Coordinates of C-alpha atoms in Angstrom, one line a residue:
M1 CA 0.0 0.0 0.0
V2 CA 1.4 3.4 -1.0
E3 CA 1.5 5.9 1.9
T4 CA -0.5 9.0 0.9
P5 CA 0.6 12.6 1.9
V6 CA -2.4 12.9 4.2
I7 CA -1.5 9.7 6.1
R8 CA 2.1 10.9 6.3
T9 CA 1.0 14.3 7.7
V10 CA -1.1 12.6 10.3
S11 CA 1.8 10.4 11.3
I12 CA 4.2 13.3 11.6
R13 CA 1.7 15.3 13.8
K14 CA 1.2 12.2 16.0
E15 CA 5.0 12.0 16.5
L16 CA 5.1 15.7 17.2
T17 CA 2.3 15.3 19.8
K18 CA 4.2 12.5 21.6
L19 CA 7.2 14.8 21.8
V20 CA 5.4 18.0 22.7
I21 CA 3.3 16.7 25.6
P22 CA 6.2 15.5 27.8
I23 CA 8.4 18.4 26.7
F24 CA 5.6 20.8 27.7
I25 CA 5.3 19.2 31.1
E26 CA 9.0 19.1 31.6
T27 CA 9.5 22.7 30.6
L28 CA 6.6 23.8 32.9
L29 CA 8.2 22.0 35.8
I30 CA 11.6 23.5 35.0
M31 CA 10.1 27.0 34.9
M32 CA 8.3 26.2 38.2
L33 CA 11.7 25.3 39.7
G34 CA 12.7 28.9 39.4
A35 CA 9.3 30.3 40.0
V36 CA 8.9 28.3 43.2
D37 CA 12.0 30.1 44.5
T38 CA 10.5 33.5 43.6
I39 CA 7.1 32.7 45.1
M40 CA 8.4 31.4 48.3
L41 CA 11.0 34.1 48.7
S42 CA 8.2 36.7 48.1
Q43 CA 6.8 35.6 51.4
Y44 CA 10.3 36.2 52.9
S45 CA 11.0 39.7 51.5
D46 CA 10.7 41.7 48.2
E47 CA 14.5 42.5 48.6
S48 CA 15.4 38.8 48.4
V49 CA 13.2 38.4 45.3
A50 CA 15.0 41.4 43.6
A51 CA 18.4 40.1 44.5
V52 CA 17.7 36.5 43.3
G53 CA 16.3 37.9 40.1
V54 CA 19.6 39.6 39.3
V55 CA 21.6 36.5 40.3
N56 CA 19.5 34.3 38.0
Q57 CA 20.2 36.6 35.1
I58 CA 23.9 36.0 35.6
V59 CA 23.5 32.3 36.3
M60 CA 21.2 31.7 33.2
F61 CA 23.8 33.6 31.1
A62 CA 26.5 31.3 32.4
F63 CA 24.3 28.2 31.7
L64 CA 24.0 29.3 28.1
I65 CA 27.7 28.4 27.7
F66 CA 26.6 24.8 28.1
E67 CA 24.2 25.3 25.2
V68 CA 27.2 25.5 22.8
I69 CA 27.4 21.8 23.1
N70 CA 23.8 21.0 24.0
I71 CA 22.3 22.6 20.9
G72 CA 24.8 20.8 18.7
T73 CA 23.9 17.5 20.4
S74 CA 20.2 17.9 19.8
V75 CA 20.6 18.9 16.1
L76 CA 23.1 16.3 15.2
C77 CA 21.5 13.4 17.1
S78 CA 18.1 14.2 15.5
Q79 CA 19.6 14.2 12.0
Y80 CA 21.7 11.1 12.5
L81 CA 18.9 9.2 14.0
G82 CA 16.6 10.2 11.1
A83 CA 19.3 8.9 8.8
G84 CA 19.9 5.7 10.8
L85 CA 23.5 6.6 11.8
R86 CA 23.5 5.3 15.4
K87 CA 27.3 5.1 15.7
K88 CA 27.7 8.8 14.9
M89 CA 24.9 9.6 17.3
V90 CA 26.7 7.8 20.2
Q91 CA 29.9 9.6 19.3
V92 CA 28.2 12.9 19.5
V93 CA 26.7 12.2 22.9
G94 CA 30.1 11.0 24.3
V95 CA 32.0 14.0 23.0
S96 CA 29.2 16.3 24.3
L97 CA 29.3 14.9 27.8
L98 CA 33.1 15.2 28.0
L99 CA 33.2 18.8 26.9
N100 CA 30.3 19.9 29.1
L101 CA 31.8 18.3 32.1
A102 CA 35.0 20.3 31.6
V103 CA 33.2 23.6 30.8
G104 CA 30.7 23.0 33.7
V105 CA 33.5 22.7 36.3
L106 CA 35.1 25.9 35.0
V107 CA 31.9 27.8 35.1
S108 CA 31.1 26.6 38.6
L109 CA 34.4 27.9 39.9
I110 CA 33.9 31.3 38.3
L111 CA 30.4 31.7 39.6
H112 CA 31.3 30.6 43.1
F113 CA 34.4 32.6 43.7
G114 CA 33.4 35.6 41.6
A115 CA 29.9 36.1 43.1
A116 CA 30.7 39.4 44.9
T117 CA 32.6 40.8 41.9
L118 CA 29.9 39.9 39.3
L119 CA 27.1 41.3 41.4
G120 CA 29.1 44.4 42.1
W121 CA 29.5 44.9 38.4
M122 CA 25.7 44.7 38.1
G123 CA 25.4 47.6 40.5
L124 CA 23.4 45.7 43.1
R125 CA 22.8 47.9 46.1
P126 CA 24.2 46.9 49.6
E127 CA 20.8 46.0 51.0
L128 CA 20.4 43.4 48.2
L129 CA 24.0 42.1 48.2
K130 CA 23.5 40.2 51.4
Y131 CA 20.9 38.1 49.7
G132 CA 22.5 37.9 46.3
I133 CA 26.0 36.8 47.2
G134 CA 25.0 33.8 49.4
Y135 CA 22.5 32.6 46.8
M136 CA 25.0 32.9 43.9
E137 CA 27.9 31.2 45.7
I138 CA 25.8 28.1 46.4
V139 CA 23.9 27.8 43.0
G140 CA 27.1 28.7 41.1
A141 CA 29.2 26.1 42.8
F142 CA 27.0 23.3 41.4
A143 CA 26.4 24.6 37.9
F144 CA 28.1 21.6 36.4
F145 CA 25.1 19.5 37.5
Q146 CA 23.1 21.4 34.9
A147 CA 25.8 21.1 32.3
L148 CA 25.6 17.3 32.3
S149 CA 21.8 17.1 32.8
I150 CA 20.9 19.1 29.8
T151 CA 23.2 17.1 27.5
V152 CA 21.6 13.8 28.6
S153 CA 18.1 15.3 28.3
A154 CA 18.9 16.5 24.8
S155 CA 20.1 13.0 23.7
L156 CA 17.0 11.4 25.1
R157 CA 14.6 13.8 23.5
S158 CA 16.2 13.5 20.1
A159 CA 15.5 9.7 20.3
N160 CA 11.8 10.3 21.0
K161 CA 12.3 9.5 24.7
A162 CA 11.2 12.8 26.0
I163 CA 9.0 11.1 28.7
Y164 CA 12.1 10.3 30.8
P165 CA 13.4 13.9 31.3
M166 CA 9.8 14.9 32.1
L167 CA 9.5 12.3 34.9
V168 CA 12.9 13.3 36.3
T169 CA 11.8 16.9 36.4
V170 CA 8.6 15.9 38.4
L171 CA 10.9 14.4 41.0
V172 CA 13.1 17.4 41.1
N173 CA 10.3 19.8 41.6
V174 CA 8.9 17.8 44.5
L175 CA 12.3 17.8 46.2
N176 CA 12.8 21.5 45.5
I177 CA 9.4 22.5 47.0
I178 CA 10.1 20.4 50.2
G179 CA 13.6 21.8 50.4
N180 CA 12.6 25.4 49.9
Y181 CA 9.9 25.1 52.6
S182 CA 12.3 23.6 55.0
L183 CA 15.3 25.8 54.4
I184 CA 13.8 29.2 53.6
F185 CA 11.4 29.3 56.5
G186 CA 13.2 27.0 58.9
K187 CA 10.8 24.0 59.1
F188 CA 11.3 20.4 60.2
G189 CA 14.1 21.4 62.5
F190 CA 16.2 23.3 60.0
S191 CA 17.4 26.9 60.4
A192 CA 15.6 29.7 58.4
L193 CA 18.2 30.5 55.7
G194 CA 16.1 32.7 53.4
A195 CA 17.7 33.1 49.9
E196 CA 20.6 30.7 50.8
G197 CA 18.1 28.0 51.8
A198 CA 16.5 28.4 48.3
A199 CA 19.9 28.0 46.7
I200 CA 20.8 24.9 48.7
S201 CA 17.4 23.3 47.9
T202 CA 17.8 24.1 44.1
S203 CA 21.3 22.7 44.0
I204 CA 20.4 19.4 45.7
A205 CA 17.5 19.0 43.3
R206 CA 19.7 19.5 40.3
G207 CA 22.2 17.0 41.6
V208 CA 19.5 14.3 42.0
S209 CA 18.3 15.1 38.5
M210 CA 21.8 14.5 37.0
V211 CA 22.2 11.1 38.7
V212 CA 18.8 9.8 37.7
L213 CA 19.2 11.0 34.1
F214 CA 22.5 9.1 33.7
I215 CA 20.8 6.0 35.0
I216 CA 18.1 6.3 32.4
L217 CA 20.6 7.1 29.7
F218 CA 22.5 3.8 30.2
R219 CA 19.4 1.7 30.7
K220 CA 17.1 3.1 28.0
H221 CA 19.2 4.8 25.3
I222 CA 22.9 4.2 25.2
P223 CA 24.0 1.1 27.2
S224 CA 27.7 1.9 26.7
F225 CA 30.2 4.1 24.9
P226 CA 32.5 1.6 23.1
R227 CA 36.1 2.7 23.3
A228 CA 36.7 1.6 19.7
W229 CA 34.2 4.2 18.5
F230 CA 36.3 6.9 20.0
R231 CA 39.7 5.7 18.8
P232 CA 40.8 7.7 16.9
F233 CA 38.9 10.6 18.6
P234 CA 35.9 11.6 16.4
W235 CA 37.2 15.1 15.6
I236 CA 34.6 15.5 12.8
E237 CA 31.8 15.2 15.3
L238 CA 33.5 17.8 17.6
K239 CA 33.8 20.0 14.5
N240 CA 30.1 19.6 13.7
L241 CA 29.1 20.3 17.4
M242 CA 31.1 23.5 17.2
K243 CA 29.7 24.4 13.8
V244 CA 26.1 24.1 15.2
G245 CA 26.7 25.1 18.8
L246 CA 28.8 28.2 18.5
P247 CA 26.5 30.4 16.5
S248 CA 23.4 28.9 18.1
A249 CA 24.6 29.4 21.6
G250 CA 26.0 32.7 20.5
E251 CA 22.5 33.9 19.6
N252 CA 21.2 32.7 23.0
M253 CA 24.2 34.3 24.8
S254 CA 23.7 37.5 23.0
Y255 CA 20.0 37.6 24.1
S256 CA 20.9 36.6 27.6
F257 CA 23.7 39.2 27.9
S258 CA 21.3 41.8 26.5
Q259 CA 19.0 40.9 29.3
V260 CA 21.8 41.3 31.8
V261 CA 22.4 44.8 30.5
I262 CA 18.7 45.6 30.6
T263 CA 18.6 44.3 34.2
F264 CA 21.4 46.8 34.9
L265 CA 19.3 49.6 33.4
I266 CA 16.2 48.5 35.3
N267 CA 18.2 48.5 38.5
M268 CA 18.8 52.2 37.8
L269 CA 15.0 52.7 38.1
G270 CA 14.9 51.5 41.7
N271 CA 14.1 48.4 43.7
N272 CA 10.4 48.5 42.8
A273 CA 11.1 48.3 39.1
L274 CA 13.6 45.5 39.6
A275 CA 11.2 43.5 41.7
T276 CA 8.4 44.1 39.2
R277 CA 10.6 42.9 36.4
T278 CA 11.5 39.7 38.4
Y279 CA 7.8 39.0 39.1
T280 CA 6.7 39.7 35.5
V281 CA 9.4 37.5 34.0
N282 CA 8.3 34.6 36.2
I283 CA 4.7 35.1 35.3
V284 CA 5.0 35.5 31.5
M285 CA 7.2 32.4 31.3
F286 CA 4.0 30.4 31.6
V287 CA 2.6 32.3 28.6
Y288 CA 5.3 31.2 26.2
L289 CA 5.7 27.7 27.8
F290 CA 3.6 26.1 25.0
A291 CA 5.6 27.8 22.3
I292 CA 8.8 26.4 23.8
A293 CA 7.5 22.9 23.9
M294 CA 6.1 23.1 20.4
A295 CA 9.4 24.6 19.1
Q296 CA 11.6 21.9 20.8
G297 CA 9.3 19.0 19.7
G298 CA 9.0 20.5 16.2
A299 CA 12.8 20.9 16.0
I300 CA 13.4 17.3 16.7
S301 CA 10.8 16.2 14.2
I302 CA 12.2 18.6 11.6
G303 CA 15.7 17.3 12.3
H304 CA 14.5 13.7 11.6
L305 CA 12.8 14.8 8.4
V306 CA 15.9 16.8 7.2
G307 CA 18.0 13.7 7.9
Q308 CA 15.6 11.7 5.7
R309 CA 15.8 14.5 3.1
K310 CA 12.0 15.2 3.3
I311 CA 12.3 18.9 3.0
R312 CA 8.7 19.7 2.0
A313 CA 7.4 17.8 5.0
A314 CA 9.8 19.7 7.2
Y315 CA 8.7 23.0 5.8
L316 CA 5.0 22.3 6.3
L317 CA 5.6 21.0 9.8
G318 CA 7.4 24.3 10.7
K319 CA 4.4 26.4 9.5
Y320 CA 2.0 24.3 11.5
V321 CA 4.1 24.7 14.7
M322 CA 4.3 28.5 14.2
R323 CA 0.6 29.0 13.7
L324 CA -0.3 26.9 16.7
S325 CA 2.3 28.6 18.9
I326 CA 1.0 32.1 18.0
L327 CA -2.6 31.2 18.8
V328 CA -1.9 29.6 22.2
S329 CA 0.5 32.4 23.3
L330 CA -2.0 35.1 22.3
V331 CA -4.8 33.5 24.2
L332 CA -2.7 32.9 27.3
S333 CA -1.2 36.4 27.3
C334 CA -4.7 38.0 27.2
I335 CA -5.8 35.8 30.1
W336 CA -2.7 36.7 32.1
A337 CA -3.2 40.4 31.4
A338 CA -6.8 40.3 32.5
L339 CA -5.7 38.6 35.8
G340 CA -2.7 40.9 36.2
H341 CA -3.9 42.8 39.3
T342 CA -5.0 39.6 41.0
I343 CA -1.7 37.8 40.3
F344 CA 0.5 40.6 41.5
S345 CA -1.7 41.2 44.6
L346 CA -1.0 37.6 45.6
L347 CA 2.7 38.1 45.3
T348 CA 3.2 41.4 47.0
N349 CA 1.4 44.2 49.0
N350 CA 3.5 46.9 47.3
E351 CA 1.0 49.1 45.4
E352 CA 3.7 50.5 43.1
I353 CA 4.9 47.0 42.1
I354 CA 1.2 46.0 41.4
R355 CA 0.6 49.1 39.3
L356 CA 3.7 48.6 37.2
G357 CA 3.1 44.9 36.8
V358 CA -0.4 45.4 35.5
M359 CA 0.8 48.0 33.0
V360 CA 3.6 45.8 31.8
M361 CA 1.3 42.7 31.4
L362 CA -0.9 44.7 29.0
I363 CA 2.0 45.6 26.8
D364 CA 3.3 42.0 26.9
I365 CA 0.3 40.7 25.0
V366 CA 1.9 42.0 21.7
V367 CA 5.4 40.9 22.9
E368 CA 4.2 37.3 23.1
I369 CA 3.1 37.2 19.4
G370 CA 6.6 38.0 18.2
R371 CA 8.2 35.8 20.9
A372 CA 6.2 32.7 19.8
V373 CA 7.5 33.1 16.2
N374 CA 11.1 33.7 17.3
I375 CA 11.1 30.6 19.6
Y376 CA 9.7 28.4 16.8
A377 CA 11.9 29.9 14.0
T378 CA 15.3 29.8 15.8
N379 CA 14.7 26.1 16.8
A380 CA 13.5 25.1 13.4
L381 CA 16.3 26.8 11.5
R382 CA 18.9 25.3 13.8
S383 CA 17.4 21.8 13.5
A384 CA 17.7 22.1 9.7
G385 CA 21.3 23.2 9.9
D386 CA 20.8 26.9 9.2
V387 CA 22.6 28.0 12.4
N388 CA 24.3 31.2 11.4
Y389 CA 21.2 33.2 10.3
P390 CA 19.5 33.3 13.8
F391 CA 22.7 34.4 15.3
Y392 CA 23.3 37.4 13.0
V393 CA 19.7 38.5 13.2
G394 CA 19.6 38.3 17.0
L395 CA 22.9 40.1 17.4
V396 CA 21.8 43.1 15.3
V397 CA 18.2 43.5 16.3
Q398 CA 18.4 42.6 20.0
W399 CA 21.2 45.1 20.7
S400 CA 20.0 47.9 18.5
V401 CA 16.3 47.7 19.4
S402 CA 15.9 45.9 22.7
V403 CA 18.9 47.4 24.5
G404 CA 19.2 50.7 22.6
L405 CA 15.5 51.6 22.8
S406 CA 15.3 50.3 26.4
Y407 CA 17.8 53.0 27.4
L408 CA 16.1 55.7 25.3
L409 CA 12.5 55.0 26.3
G410 CA 13.1 53.8 29.8
I411 CA 15.9 55.9 31.1
Y412 CA 16.6 58.9 28.8
W413 CA 13.0 59.8 28.0
G414 CA 11.8 58.7 31.4
W415 CA 9.1 56.2 30.4
G416 CA 10.3 53.8 33.0
L417 CA 9.6 50.0 32.9
A418 CA 6.7 50.4 30.6
G419 CA 8.9 52.1 28.0
M420 CA 11.4 49.3 28.2
W421 CA 8.6 46.8 27.6
C422 CA 7.7 48.7 24.5
A423 CA 11.3 48.2 23.3
F424 CA 10.9 44.5 23.9
L425 CA 7.7 44.6 21.8
L426 CA 9.5 46.1 18.8
D427 CA 12.5 43.7 19.1
E428 CA 10.5 40.5 19.2
N429 CA 8.2 41.4 16.4
I430 CA 10.9 42.8 14.0
R431 CA 12.8 39.6 14.4
A432 CA 9.7 37.5 13.9
I433 CA 9.0 39.1 10.5
I434 CA 12.6 38.5 9.4
F435 CA 12.5 34.8 10.5
V436 CA 9.2 34.1 8.8
R437 CA 10.6 35.4 5.5
R438 CA 13.7 33.1 6.0
W439 CA 11.6 30.0 6.6
N440 CA 9.5 30.7 3.6
S441 CA 12.5 31.2 1.4
L442 CA 13.6 27.5 1.9
K443 CA 17.3 28.6 1.9
W444 CA 17.8 26.4 4.9
A445 CA 17.1 23.3 2.9
K446 CA 20.6 22.7 1.8
K447 CA 22.4 23.2 5.1
G448 CA 21.8 19.7 6.7
F449 CA 24.7 17.5 8.1
V450 CA 23.5 14.3 6.5
K451 CA 24.8 14.3 2.9

């Protein structure tokens, strides 16, 4: 029986659904891991929330260094598995783990011993430093847990085993909530440690995640890494990892560093603006959560299709992912904006923070339209091998529009936090238009790694 295009489309969408659902749940729980810290610390003090928000900007930027390897792992594994090249897939995972271990240890040392210096460069005020330094020293010291965990998770997802990272994240969140409750507020016989307690809890949870993921990797995906497959060392796979990872992670790092600079600018507006920004970031993460899950699941499926040289199917799948991501993000952002006052009132009693938060949430409705497209497009283009284009677009637009206009609108012209959010609106939607044109051009079709 000949497989018709309609049947093939249904099959691809079923495969996408099997990937997206566990990735959605996993991403939700990962976001909750950070949001739980913010929510619980909000009951401790607004100052601790503001300080931890600044620390997390630095830590997340550092974590993006791991993405140099991780993005390459995901793209190459997806294409190699689609083409049936299992040996090359195993080589990619082995090289990735080795490199991220080395980089992870180095990053951990820098974050731990450089906490005071880095937070000083961010202009954190003395009343916030006492919370920020302790939190960053602890979380930073164990950053290498995250380096290894994300590599293992990427290899499992690329093999359509996304259910396992999801289940591990469920366990991690339960441990983090119990740990936060015990260590932030001093329950079950523990001392009340505030922000440092949140850091200890988060680090322990990440350590457990790493151990369990390795157990799953060896039992369900790659039983061993044969030495013969790494002698001589697979330099071609290292080269391909760098070819994918450097520009891809460069785009992510450019975005993250631009957010660090923007956080510095918001810090100039005062503690209320900084706390509002921290609360808002944690709230809107749940708006674009579906877009992230769709983009990551779509990228894996697109990678498989590109590996099989089914370009037309990859193109149509990308369009489907984009349309659905926009629709869901728009609906959720409208709901969140309507509930803005209620949500912020649950988090803080500060009327200025509530007022700013409601205003920003209204502007964010339009931000999320562009963000949904950008999340989909950058993942889709990378999975197809078109890794340089998102980097160049992000580098130019993010810094000229997001950072440049944030300063002009927010600081120079005095529009404050709302002005900065208008800059984010323009940045996300300008990049969205550019990326849609790129996907429609099909110029990415000849950039795959399986020849």
